[in-house]
XYZ file of C-alpha atoms in Angstrom:
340
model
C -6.801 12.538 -9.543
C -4.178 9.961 -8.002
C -5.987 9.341 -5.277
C -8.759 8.041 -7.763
C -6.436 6.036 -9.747
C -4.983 4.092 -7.485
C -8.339 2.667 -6.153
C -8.182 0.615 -8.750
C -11.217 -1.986 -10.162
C -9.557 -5.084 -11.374
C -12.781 -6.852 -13.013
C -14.651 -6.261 -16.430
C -18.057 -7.039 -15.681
C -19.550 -6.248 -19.123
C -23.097 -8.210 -19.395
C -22.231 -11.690 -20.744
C -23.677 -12.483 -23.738
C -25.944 -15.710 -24.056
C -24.802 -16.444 -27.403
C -21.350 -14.610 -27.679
C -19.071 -17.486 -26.919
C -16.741 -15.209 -25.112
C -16.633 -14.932 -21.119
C -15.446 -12.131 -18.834
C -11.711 -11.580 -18.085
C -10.048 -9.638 -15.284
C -8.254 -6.901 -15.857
C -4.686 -8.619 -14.355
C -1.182 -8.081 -15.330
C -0.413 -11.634 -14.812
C -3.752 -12.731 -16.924
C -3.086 -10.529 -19.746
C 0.881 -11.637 -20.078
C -0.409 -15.559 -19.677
C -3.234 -14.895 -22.320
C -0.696 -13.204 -24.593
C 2.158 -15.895 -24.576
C -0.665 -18.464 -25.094
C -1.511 -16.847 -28.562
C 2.546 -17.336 -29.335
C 3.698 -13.458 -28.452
C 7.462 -13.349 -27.373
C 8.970 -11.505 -24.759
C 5.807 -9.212 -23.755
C 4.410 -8.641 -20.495
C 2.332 -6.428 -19.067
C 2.225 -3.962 -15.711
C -0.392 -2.830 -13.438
C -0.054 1.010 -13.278
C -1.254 2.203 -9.758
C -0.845 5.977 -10.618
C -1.339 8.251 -13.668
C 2.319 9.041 -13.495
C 4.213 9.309 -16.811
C 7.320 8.311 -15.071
C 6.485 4.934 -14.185
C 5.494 4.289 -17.854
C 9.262 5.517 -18.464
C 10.705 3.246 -16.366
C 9.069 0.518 -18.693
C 10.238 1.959 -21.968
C 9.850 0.749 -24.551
C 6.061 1.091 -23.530
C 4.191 -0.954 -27.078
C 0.814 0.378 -25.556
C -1.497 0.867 -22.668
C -5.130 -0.799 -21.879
C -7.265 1.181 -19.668
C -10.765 -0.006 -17.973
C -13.502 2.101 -16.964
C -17.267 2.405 -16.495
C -18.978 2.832 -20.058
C -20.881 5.613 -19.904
C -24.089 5.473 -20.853
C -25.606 9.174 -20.259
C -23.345 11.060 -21.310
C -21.653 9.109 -24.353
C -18.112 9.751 -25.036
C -18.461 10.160 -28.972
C -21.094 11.159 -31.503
C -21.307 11.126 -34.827
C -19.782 14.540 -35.458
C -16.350 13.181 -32.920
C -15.406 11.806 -29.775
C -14.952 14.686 -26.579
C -11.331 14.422 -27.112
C -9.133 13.689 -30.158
C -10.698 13.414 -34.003
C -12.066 10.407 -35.706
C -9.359 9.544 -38.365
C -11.649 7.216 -40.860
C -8.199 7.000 -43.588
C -5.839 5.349 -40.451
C -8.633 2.103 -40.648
C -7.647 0.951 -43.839
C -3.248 1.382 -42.884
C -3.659 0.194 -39.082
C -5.323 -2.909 -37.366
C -8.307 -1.597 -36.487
C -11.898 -3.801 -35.594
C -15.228 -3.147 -34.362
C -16.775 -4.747 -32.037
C -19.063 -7.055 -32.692
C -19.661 -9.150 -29.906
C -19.431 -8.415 -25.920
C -17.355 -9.883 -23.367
C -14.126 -9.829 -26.021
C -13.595 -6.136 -25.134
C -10.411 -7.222 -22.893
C -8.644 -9.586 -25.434
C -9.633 -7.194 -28.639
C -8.059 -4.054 -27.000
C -5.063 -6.581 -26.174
C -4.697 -7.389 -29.927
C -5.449 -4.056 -30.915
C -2.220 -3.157 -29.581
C -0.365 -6.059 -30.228
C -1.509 -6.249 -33.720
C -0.191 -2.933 -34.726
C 3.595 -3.385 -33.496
C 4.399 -5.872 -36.632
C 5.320 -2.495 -38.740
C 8.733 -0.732 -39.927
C 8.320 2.668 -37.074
C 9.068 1.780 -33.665
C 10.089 -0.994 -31.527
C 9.142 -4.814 -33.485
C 6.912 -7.309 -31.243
C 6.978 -10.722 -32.131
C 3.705 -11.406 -32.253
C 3.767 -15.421 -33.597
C 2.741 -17.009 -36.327
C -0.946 -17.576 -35.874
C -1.380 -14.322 -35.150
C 0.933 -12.545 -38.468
C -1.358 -15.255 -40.498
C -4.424 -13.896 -38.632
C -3.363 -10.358 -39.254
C -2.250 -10.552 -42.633
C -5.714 -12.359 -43.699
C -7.731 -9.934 -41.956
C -5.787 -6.197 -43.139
C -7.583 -6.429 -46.484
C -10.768 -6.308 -44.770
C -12.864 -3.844 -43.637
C -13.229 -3.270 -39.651
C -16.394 -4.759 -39.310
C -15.864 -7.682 -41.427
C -12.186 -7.827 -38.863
C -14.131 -7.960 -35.726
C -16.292 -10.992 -36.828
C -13.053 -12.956 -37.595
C -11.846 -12.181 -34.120
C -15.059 -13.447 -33.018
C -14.822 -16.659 -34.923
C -10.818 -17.390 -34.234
C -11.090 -20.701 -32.512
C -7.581 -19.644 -31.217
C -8.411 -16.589 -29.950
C -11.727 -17.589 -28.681
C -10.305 -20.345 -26.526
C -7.345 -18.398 -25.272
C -9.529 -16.020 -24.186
C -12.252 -18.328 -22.375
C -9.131 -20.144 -20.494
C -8.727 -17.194 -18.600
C -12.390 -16.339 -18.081
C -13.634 -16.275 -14.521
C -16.045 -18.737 -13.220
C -19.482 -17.242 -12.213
C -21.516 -21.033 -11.457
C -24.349 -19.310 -10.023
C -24.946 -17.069 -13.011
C -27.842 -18.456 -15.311
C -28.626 -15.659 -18.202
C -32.077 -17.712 -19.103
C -33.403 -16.994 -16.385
C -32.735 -12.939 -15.419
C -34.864 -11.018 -14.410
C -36.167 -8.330 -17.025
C -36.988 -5.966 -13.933
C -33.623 -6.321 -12.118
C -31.698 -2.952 -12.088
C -29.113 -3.441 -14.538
C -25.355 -3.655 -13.337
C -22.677 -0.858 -14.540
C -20.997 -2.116 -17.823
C -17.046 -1.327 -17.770
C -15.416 -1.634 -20.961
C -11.699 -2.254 -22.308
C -10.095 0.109 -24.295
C -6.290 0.396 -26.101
C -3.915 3.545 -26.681
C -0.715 2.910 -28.503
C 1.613 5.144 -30.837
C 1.402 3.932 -34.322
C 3.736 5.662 -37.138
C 4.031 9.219 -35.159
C 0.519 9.492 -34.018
C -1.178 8.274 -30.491
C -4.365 6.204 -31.529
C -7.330 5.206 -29.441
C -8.720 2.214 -30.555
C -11.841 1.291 -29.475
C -13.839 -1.003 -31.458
C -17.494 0.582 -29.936
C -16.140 3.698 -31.869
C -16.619 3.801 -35.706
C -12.969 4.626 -36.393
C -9.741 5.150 -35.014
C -9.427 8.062 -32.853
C -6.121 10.462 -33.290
C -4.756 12.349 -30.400
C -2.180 14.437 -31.655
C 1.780 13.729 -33.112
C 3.368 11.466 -30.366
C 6.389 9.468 -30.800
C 7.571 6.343 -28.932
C 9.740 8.140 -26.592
C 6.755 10.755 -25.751
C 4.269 8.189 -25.691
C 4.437 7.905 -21.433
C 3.636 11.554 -21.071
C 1.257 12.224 -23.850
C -1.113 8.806 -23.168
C -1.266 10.336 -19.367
C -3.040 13.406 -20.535
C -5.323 11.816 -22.467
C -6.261 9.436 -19.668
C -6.223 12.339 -17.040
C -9.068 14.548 -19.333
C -11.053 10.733 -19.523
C -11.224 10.535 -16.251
C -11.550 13.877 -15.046
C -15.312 13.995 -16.725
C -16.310 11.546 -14.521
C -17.957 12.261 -10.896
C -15.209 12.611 -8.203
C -16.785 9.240 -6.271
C -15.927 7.084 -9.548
C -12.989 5.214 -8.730
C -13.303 2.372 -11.108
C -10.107 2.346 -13.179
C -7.776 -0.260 -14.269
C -4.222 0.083 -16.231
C -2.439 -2.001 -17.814
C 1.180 -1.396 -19.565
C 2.344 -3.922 -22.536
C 5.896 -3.631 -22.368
C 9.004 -5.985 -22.580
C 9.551 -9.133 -20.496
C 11.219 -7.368 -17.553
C 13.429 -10.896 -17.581
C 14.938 -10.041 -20.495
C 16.080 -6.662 -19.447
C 17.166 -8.366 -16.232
C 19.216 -10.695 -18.390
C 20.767 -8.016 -20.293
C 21.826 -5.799 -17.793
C 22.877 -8.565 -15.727
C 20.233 -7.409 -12.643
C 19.982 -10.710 -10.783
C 18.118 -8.965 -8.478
C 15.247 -7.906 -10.567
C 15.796 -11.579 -12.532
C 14.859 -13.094 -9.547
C 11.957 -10.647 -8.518
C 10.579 -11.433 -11.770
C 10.596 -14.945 -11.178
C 8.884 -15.290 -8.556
C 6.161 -12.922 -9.720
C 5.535 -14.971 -12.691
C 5.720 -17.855 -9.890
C 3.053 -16.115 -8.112
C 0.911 -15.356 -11.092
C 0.982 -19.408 -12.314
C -0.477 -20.012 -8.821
C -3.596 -17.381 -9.494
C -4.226 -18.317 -13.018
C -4.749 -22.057 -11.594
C -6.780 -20.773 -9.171
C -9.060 -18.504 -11.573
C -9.346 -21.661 -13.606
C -10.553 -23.817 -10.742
C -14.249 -23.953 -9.446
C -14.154 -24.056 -5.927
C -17.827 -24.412 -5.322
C -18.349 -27.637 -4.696
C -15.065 -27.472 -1.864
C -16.800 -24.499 -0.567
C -19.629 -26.635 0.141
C -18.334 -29.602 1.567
C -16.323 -27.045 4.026
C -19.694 -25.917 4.930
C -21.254 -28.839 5.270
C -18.083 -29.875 7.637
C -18.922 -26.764 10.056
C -22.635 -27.457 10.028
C -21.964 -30.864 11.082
C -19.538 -30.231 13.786
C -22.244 -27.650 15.033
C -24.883 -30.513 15.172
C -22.941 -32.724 16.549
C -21.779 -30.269 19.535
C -24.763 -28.570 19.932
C -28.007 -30.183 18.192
C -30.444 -28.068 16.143
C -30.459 -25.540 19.284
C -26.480 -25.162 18.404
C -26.723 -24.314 15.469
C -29.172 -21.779 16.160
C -27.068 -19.868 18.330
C -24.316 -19.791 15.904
C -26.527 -18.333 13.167
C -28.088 -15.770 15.642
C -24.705 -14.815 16.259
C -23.816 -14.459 13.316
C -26.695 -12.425 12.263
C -25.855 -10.074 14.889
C -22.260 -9.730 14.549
C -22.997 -8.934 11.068
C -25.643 -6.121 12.153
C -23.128 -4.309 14.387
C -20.458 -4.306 11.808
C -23.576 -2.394 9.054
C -24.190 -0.130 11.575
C -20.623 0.981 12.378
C -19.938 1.096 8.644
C -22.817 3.632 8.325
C -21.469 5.577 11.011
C -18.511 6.180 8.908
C -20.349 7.197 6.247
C -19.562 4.170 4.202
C -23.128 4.238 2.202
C -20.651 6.585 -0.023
C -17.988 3.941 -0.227
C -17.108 1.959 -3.177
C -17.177 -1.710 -3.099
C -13.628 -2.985 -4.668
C -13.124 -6.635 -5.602
């Protein structure tokens, strides 16, 4: 079970929608925590979990929620209209909690996100400050139901272009022109667990309600969200190793500050240093640099060698690629899974 966790995928590659508005975001600690303060949220970050171990949820307490990523199943669906495989539908918890359906794809990252986020504004438990926009955007949308909540997530300019900024480029990807008899790729899919007044929720906007999972308070939220993950996963085929979690908690800076840890203050730094970096990078195309690079090579290969030079290289190449197949085969790597 660990072993299968900590292979962990870090993309969502849901189908993009032609029309939707809304591209693909990776499952990242520091693009969740960058898309989060960008919509106005205070002292929130989140944490890559690397095992399904309710201690190092602990060690993040207070823990507002969790977002886990996995393949959507399409064979064997996780709920049907008489309940989901584990937990109960709770229809009544739609109207007092933020819950919405889904209506579009490729905002299954960013609505689990808010799902969470948007249910810590209450009296029970630990207070987020979530921002203005967003209290405006909740308090106009509660009196709603979750259908009609979903559409105004999809039609927040804020949200919507918060969300895009993060989205990873994919130039070479033109949905017009697919092709209809191309195997289709595996859809993964976003979903949220949090504690909300005594009881852990799923919230899934695919699903037609909120889905209960038993009393759980916020101190027994680490142990009790683990063994609901651990039965998700479990009902999968031991070779599907495609998970991703993500922990909302506080900004560890603050607790750094508090406890006067200059230690972890400055660990934290430079990880939010680091993730700057990346989210510059993720917003950068680097296609047409990749190309000039090439073109560089293949010119100093010309130049060195003529059209027979270049030849050779490519033949090379061809063949060094062909020995490193066949010794992946021999390790029996046609069962391995491609991470990103």
């Amino acid at each position: 079970m660990e072993y299968k966790f900590v292979q962990a995928l870090v993309l969502c590659t849901i189908t993009q929608s032609a029309n939707c508005g809304h591209l693909k975001v990776e499952s990242d600690a520091g693009v969740f925590t960058s898309l989060i303060e960008n919509l106005g949220v205070k002292d929130i970050q989140f944490e890559e979990l690397l095992t399904l171990d309710p201690s190092d949820l602990l060690a993040l307490q207070p823990v507002h929620g969790v977002i886990f990523l996995f393949k959507y199943p399409t064979d064997k669906p996780y709920a049907t209209p008489d309940g989901p495989l584990d937990g109960k539908f709770d229809q009544a918890a739609s109207e007092k909690l933020f819950f919405a359906a889904q209506t579009i794809q490729n905002a299954c990252a960013t609505q689990a996100l808010l799902s969470v986020l948007l249910n810590q504004t209450g009296d029970a438990g630990p207070k987020v400050d979530i921002g203005e926009k967003l209290r405006d955007f909740r308090e106009f949308t509660m009196v709603l139901p979750p259908e009609f909540r979903g559409e105004a997530l999809s039609n927040s300019d804020l949200i919507r272009e918060v969300h895009n900024s993060f989205a990873r480029s994919n130039p070479f990807v033109d949905e017009t022109q697919r092709d209809p008899n191309a195997e289709s790729e595996d859809a993964f899919h976003f979903v949220a667990y949090t504690p909300i007044d005594g009881t852990l929720y799923e919230l899934d906007g695919l699903q037609p309600a909120p889905i209960a999972h038993g009393a759980c308070t916020q101190d027994e939220f680490p142990t009790k969200v683990v063994d609901v993950l651990q039965r998700r996963i479990a009902r999968y085929e031991a070779t599907e190793i495609r998970f991703n979690l993500l922990a909302m908690c506080r900004d560890l800076r603050v607790r750094a500050r508090e406890f006067g840890d200059d230690e972890l203050l400055a660990r934290e730094e430079r990880k939010r240093k680091e993730w700057r970096f990346e989210n510059a990078l993720r917003r950068h195309n680097f296609v047409g640099f990749a190309g000039e690079v090439l073109k560089g090579v293949a010119g100093d290969r010309l130049r060195a060698g003529g059209d027979d030079g270049v030849k050779t290289w490519v033949d090379e190449s061809l063949e060094r690629r062909k020995t490193a197949e066949k010794a992946h085969r021999g390790r029996g790597g046609d069962g391995d899974v491609e991470m990103s």
